Short mmCIF file of C-alpha atoms in Angstrom, two decimals:
data_model
loop_
_atom_site.label_atom_id
_atom_site.label_comp_id
_atom_site.label_asym_id
_atom_site.label_seq_id
_atom_site.Cartn_x
_atom_site.Cartn_y
_atom_site.Cartn_z
CA UNK B 79 39.29 47.50 -7.22
CA UNK B 80 37.92 47.29 -3.68
CA UNK B 81 35.48 44.70 -2.32
CA UNK B 82 32.61 45.88 -0.19
CA UNK B 83 32.33 44.55 3.38
CA UNK B 84 28.88 43.09 2.61
CA UNK B 85 30.21 40.93 -0.25
CA UNK B 86 33.09 39.73 1.94
CA UNK B 87 30.60 38.75 4.66
CA UNK B 88 28.47 36.82 2.14
CA UNK B 89 31.55 34.97 0.83
CA UNK B 90 32.52 34.03 4.39
CA UNK B 91 29.01 32.68 5.08
CA UNK B 92 28.99 30.61 1.87
CA UNK B 93 32.46 29.23 2.62
CA UNK B 94 31.33 28.28 6.12
CA UNK B 95 28.29 26.35 4.88
CA UNK B 96 30.23 24.58 2.13
CA UNK B 97 32.93 23.52 4.58
CA UNK B 98 30.42 22.48 7.23
CA UNK B 99 28.11 20.55 4.87
CA UNK B 100 28.51 16.77 5.07
CA UNK B 101 27.60 14.16 2.49
CA UNK B 102 24.21 12.45 2.69
CA UNK B 103 23.62 8.85 1.74
CA UNK B 104 22.03 8.55 -1.70
CA UNK B 105 18.28 8.00 -1.42
CA UNK B 106 18.11 8.85 2.29
CA UNK B 107 15.70 11.74 1.67
CA UNK B 108 13.52 9.48 -0.49
CA UNK B 109 13.22 6.86 2.25
CA UNK B 110 12.46 9.51 4.86
CA UNK B 111 9.79 11.05 2.65
CA UNK B 112 8.25 7.65 2.01
CA UNK B 113 8.13 6.84 5.74
CA UNK B 114 6.34 10.15 6.29
CA UNK B 115 3.86 9.20 3.57
CA UNK B 116 3.23 5.80 5.18
CA UNK B 117 2.61 7.48 8.53
CA UNK B 118 0.05 9.78 6.90
CA UNK B 119 -1.63 6.72 5.37
CA UNK B 120 -1.71 5.13 8.84
CA UNK B 121 -3.63 8.17 10.09
CA UNK B 122 -6.11 7.89 7.21
CA UNK B 123 -6.84 4.23 7.92
CA UNK B 124 -6.94 4.87 11.68
CA UNK B 125 -9.69 7.43 11.07
CA UNK B 126 -11.59 5.01 8.81
CA UNK B 127 -11.34 2.23 11.40
CA UNK B 128 -12.58 4.66 14.06
CA UNK B 129 -15.54 5.66 11.87
CA UNK B 130 -16.40 2.00 11.30
CA UNK B 131 -16.15 1.30 15.03
CA UNK B 132 -18.77 4.00 15.65
CA UNK B 133 -21.08 3.24 12.71
CA UNK B 134 -20.52 -0.51 12.30
CA UNK B 135 -23.58 -1.34 14.39
CA UNK B 136 -25.95 1.16 12.75
CA UNK B 137 -27.86 -1.18 10.43
CA UNK B 138 -30.97 1.03 10.04
CA UNK B 139 -33.17 -2.09 10.16
CA UNK B 140 -31.18 -3.39 7.21
CA UNK B 141 -28.85 -6.37 6.75
CA UNK B 142 -26.07 -7.01 9.25
CA UNK B 143 -22.56 -8.38 8.60
CA UNK B 144 -23.78 -11.88 9.46
CA UNK B 145 -26.38 -11.60 6.70
CA UNK B 146 -23.97 -10.32 4.06
CA UNK B 147 -20.41 -11.50 4.54
CA UNK B 148 -19.16 -14.74 2.98
CA UNK B 149 -16.22 -15.68 5.20
CA UNK B 150 -14.81 -18.45 2.96
CA UNK B 151 -14.68 -15.99 0.05
CA UNK B 152 -13.05 -13.31 2.22
CA UNK B 153 -10.57 -15.88 3.54
CA UNK B 154 -9.66 -16.78 -0.06
CA UNK B 155 -9.21 -13.09 -0.81
CA UNK B 156 -7.01 -12.67 2.25
CA UNK B 157 -4.83 -15.59 1.17
CA UNK B 158 -4.29 -13.90 -2.22
CA UNK B 159 -2.87 -10.80 -0.55
CA UNK B 160 -0.79 -12.77 1.95
CA UNK B 161 0.71 -14.86 -0.86
CA UNK B 162 1.50 -11.70 -2.80
CA UNK B 163 3.54 -10.42 0.14
CA UNK B 164 5.48 -13.70 0.24
CA UNK B 165 6.25 -13.56 -3.48
CA UNK B 166 7.33 -9.92 -3.16
CA UNK B 167 9.73 -11.06 -0.45
CA UNK B 168 11.21 -13.54 -2.94
CA UNK B 169 11.60 -10.66 -5.41
CA UNK B 170 13.60 -8.72 -2.81
CA UNK B 171 15.81 -11.75 -2.17
CA UNK B 172 16.43 -12.02 -5.91
CA UNK B 173 17.29 -8.33 -6.00
CA UNK B 174 19.95 -8.93 -3.34
CA UNK B 175 21.44 -11.58 -5.65
CA UNK B 176 21.28 -9.16 -8.62
CA UNK B 177 19.13 -11.67 -10.52
CA UNK B 178 17.03 -9.46 -12.82
CA UNK B 179 15.09 -12.33 -14.40
CA UNK B 180 13.99 -13.76 -11.04
CA UNK B 181 13.01 -10.31 -9.81
CA UNK B 182 10.77 -9.85 -12.84
CA UNK B 183 9.20 -13.29 -12.44
CA UNK B 184 8.41 -12.80 -8.76
CA UNK B 185 7.07 -9.29 -9.37
CA UNK B 186 4.81 -10.70 -12.10
CA UNK B 187 3.49 -13.40 -9.74
CA UNK B 188 2.94 -10.74 -7.06
CA UNK B 189 0.97 -8.68 -9.54
CA UNK B 190 -1.23 -11.66 -10.45
CA UNK B 191 -2.03 -12.33 -6.79
CA UNK B 192 -2.81 -8.64 -6.29
CA UNK B 193 -5.06 -8.64 -9.35
CA UNK B 194 -6.87 -11.75 -8.07
CA UNK B 195 -7.43 -9.94 -4.76
CA UNK B 196 -8.99 -6.96 -6.54
CA UNK B 197 -11.20 -9.16 -8.74
CA UNK B 198 -12.60 -11.01 -5.72
CA UNK B 199 -13.19 -7.72 -3.92
CA UNK B 200 -15.01 -6.24 -6.93
CA UNK B 201 -17.12 -9.40 -7.16
CA UNK B 202 -18.03 -9.02 -3.48
CA UNK B 203 -19.02 -5.38 -3.98
CA UNK B 204 -21.11 -6.25 -7.04
CA UNK B 205 -22.83 -9.07 -5.15
CA UNK B 206 -23.66 -6.82 -2.20
CA UNK B 207 -25.05 -4.11 -4.48
CA UNK B 208 -27.11 -6.76 -6.32
CA UNK B 209 -28.62 -7.73 -2.95
CA UNK B 210 -29.52 -4.11 -2.31
CA UNK B 211 -26.77 -3.60 0.26
CA UNK B 212 -25.58 -0.30 -1.22
CA UNK B 213 -23.54 2.36 0.64
CA UNK B 214 -26.65 4.53 1.14
CA UNK B 215 -28.63 1.65 2.70
CA UNK B 216 -27.21 2.20 6.20
CA UNK B 217 -24.38 3.87 8.09
CA UNK B 218 -22.79 0.43 8.54
CA UNK B 219 -22.64 -0.16 4.80
CA UNK B 220 -21.38 3.38 4.13
CA UNK B 221 -18.49 2.87 6.57
CA UNK B 222 -17.82 -0.61 5.15
CA UNK B 223 -17.62 0.48 1.52
CA UNK B 224 -15.41 3.48 2.32
CA UNK B 225 -12.95 1.48 4.46
CA UNK B 226 -12.66 -1.57 2.20
CA UNK B 227 -12.84 0.55 -0.96
CA UNK B 228 -10.01 2.82 0.21
CA UNK B 229 -7.83 -0.22 0.79
CA UNK B 230 -8.75 -1.53 -2.66
CA UNK B 231 -7.74 1.78 -4.24
CA UNK B 232 -4.36 1.53 -2.53
CA UNK B 233 -3.89 -1.98 -3.93
CA UNK B 234 -4.80 -0.65 -7.40
CA UNK B 235 -2.20 2.11 -7.15
CA UNK B 236 0.31 -0.47 -5.89
CA UNK B 237 -0.31 -2.65 -8.95
CA UNK B 238 0.16 0.33 -11.29
CA UNK B 239 3.41 1.14 -9.49
CA UNK B 240 4.52 -2.51 -9.71
CA UNK B 241 3.91 -2.71 -13.48
CA UNK B 242 5.70 0.60 -14.02
CA UNK B 243 8.65 -0.63 -11.99
CA UNK B 244 8.82 -3.85 -14.02
CA UNK B 245 9.18 -1.76 -17.19
CA UNK B 246 11.90 0.36 -15.56
CA UNK B 247 13.83 -2.74 -14.47
CA UNK B 248 13.49 -4.18 -17.97
CA UNK B 249 14.99 -1.01 -19.45
CA UNK B 250 17.70 -0.14 -16.90
CA UNK B 251 18.19 -3.26 -14.80
CA UNK B 252 18.80 -3.23 -11.05
CA UNK B 253 20.44 0.18 -10.89
CA UNK B 254 20.51 1.83 -7.43
CA UNK B 255 17.46 3.97 -8.28
CA UNK B 256 15.39 0.90 -9.16
CA UNK B 257 16.56 -0.93 -6.05
CA UNK B 258 15.38 2.02 -3.97
CA UNK B 259 12.02 1.97 -5.74
CA UNK B 260 11.70 -1.76 -5.11
CA UNK B 261 12.38 -1.18 -1.41
CA UNK B 262 9.76 1.58 -1.19
CA UNK B 263 7.16 -0.54 -2.98
CA UNK B 264 8.00 -3.43 -0.65
CA UNK B 265 7.23 -1.25 2.36
CA UNK B 266 3.99 -0.07 0.75
CA UNK B 267 2.87 -3.58 -0.21
CA UNK B 268 3.52 -5.07 3.23
CA UNK B 269 1.78 -2.07 4.79
CA UNK B 270 -1.35 -2.88 2.76
CA UNK B 271 -1.06 -6.48 3.93
CA UNK B 272 -1.06 -5.41 7.58
CA UNK B 273 -4.02 -3.07 7.03
CA UNK B 274 -6.00 -5.86 5.38
CA UNK B 275 -5.39 -8.21 8.29
CA UNK B 276 -6.96 -5.51 10.45
CA UNK B 277 -9.89 -5.21 8.05
CA UNK B 278 -10.40 -8.98 7.94
CA UNK B 279 -10.33 -9.28 11.74
CA UNK B 280 -12.19 -6.13 12.73
CA UNK B 281 -14.75 -5.88 9.92
CA UNK B 282 -15.40 -9.38 8.62
CA UNK B 283 -14.55 -11.80 11.42
CA UNK B 284 -15.87 -9.75 14.33
CA UNK B 285 -18.86 -8.69 12.23
CA UNK B 286 -19.93 -12.28 11.64
CA UNK B 287 -19.27 -13.30 15.25
CA UNK B 288 -21.06 -10.28 16.70
#
């Protein structure tokens, strides 16, 4: 039985690629993909900040940030998110020690701080709408609700991810896959923290001082 030249050539090509292929670190593609996702999220928020920079002064004879924003309340809300990042850091330290119980406790505290942040934000939105400061009232309010609301949606998705991860850790412990998920969620959570600092400074603080 003879072998055709084409099949010999294909076998040589396959042998070359198998011999030349090197091992990849487990989870490396996941981390790369997640970094790409975070960069795309950066672009989204950069566009929203740019829109707010253009429309933030278009009040349409309506209320301005100084009339609407309650800085002490926003400062309390900011502290909730900052504290949640600190407690998530403690969860990562516990993960390094392979302490499942501490990881779960710190993740639970992080989730409570994140939930408090969302509740205060929803209260603020409800209060503004009660005052008649709805998104359609002016371009400023439209840009405000879209920017702050988009960040709030990200925090909501982060909380869903956090609760799901707590269940996975409870079932399987700190296996490598769960450690990788914890690391990705850590990056996402701290990213939201940085974005909110920008929102607090650019939207709330500068808006009141303007």
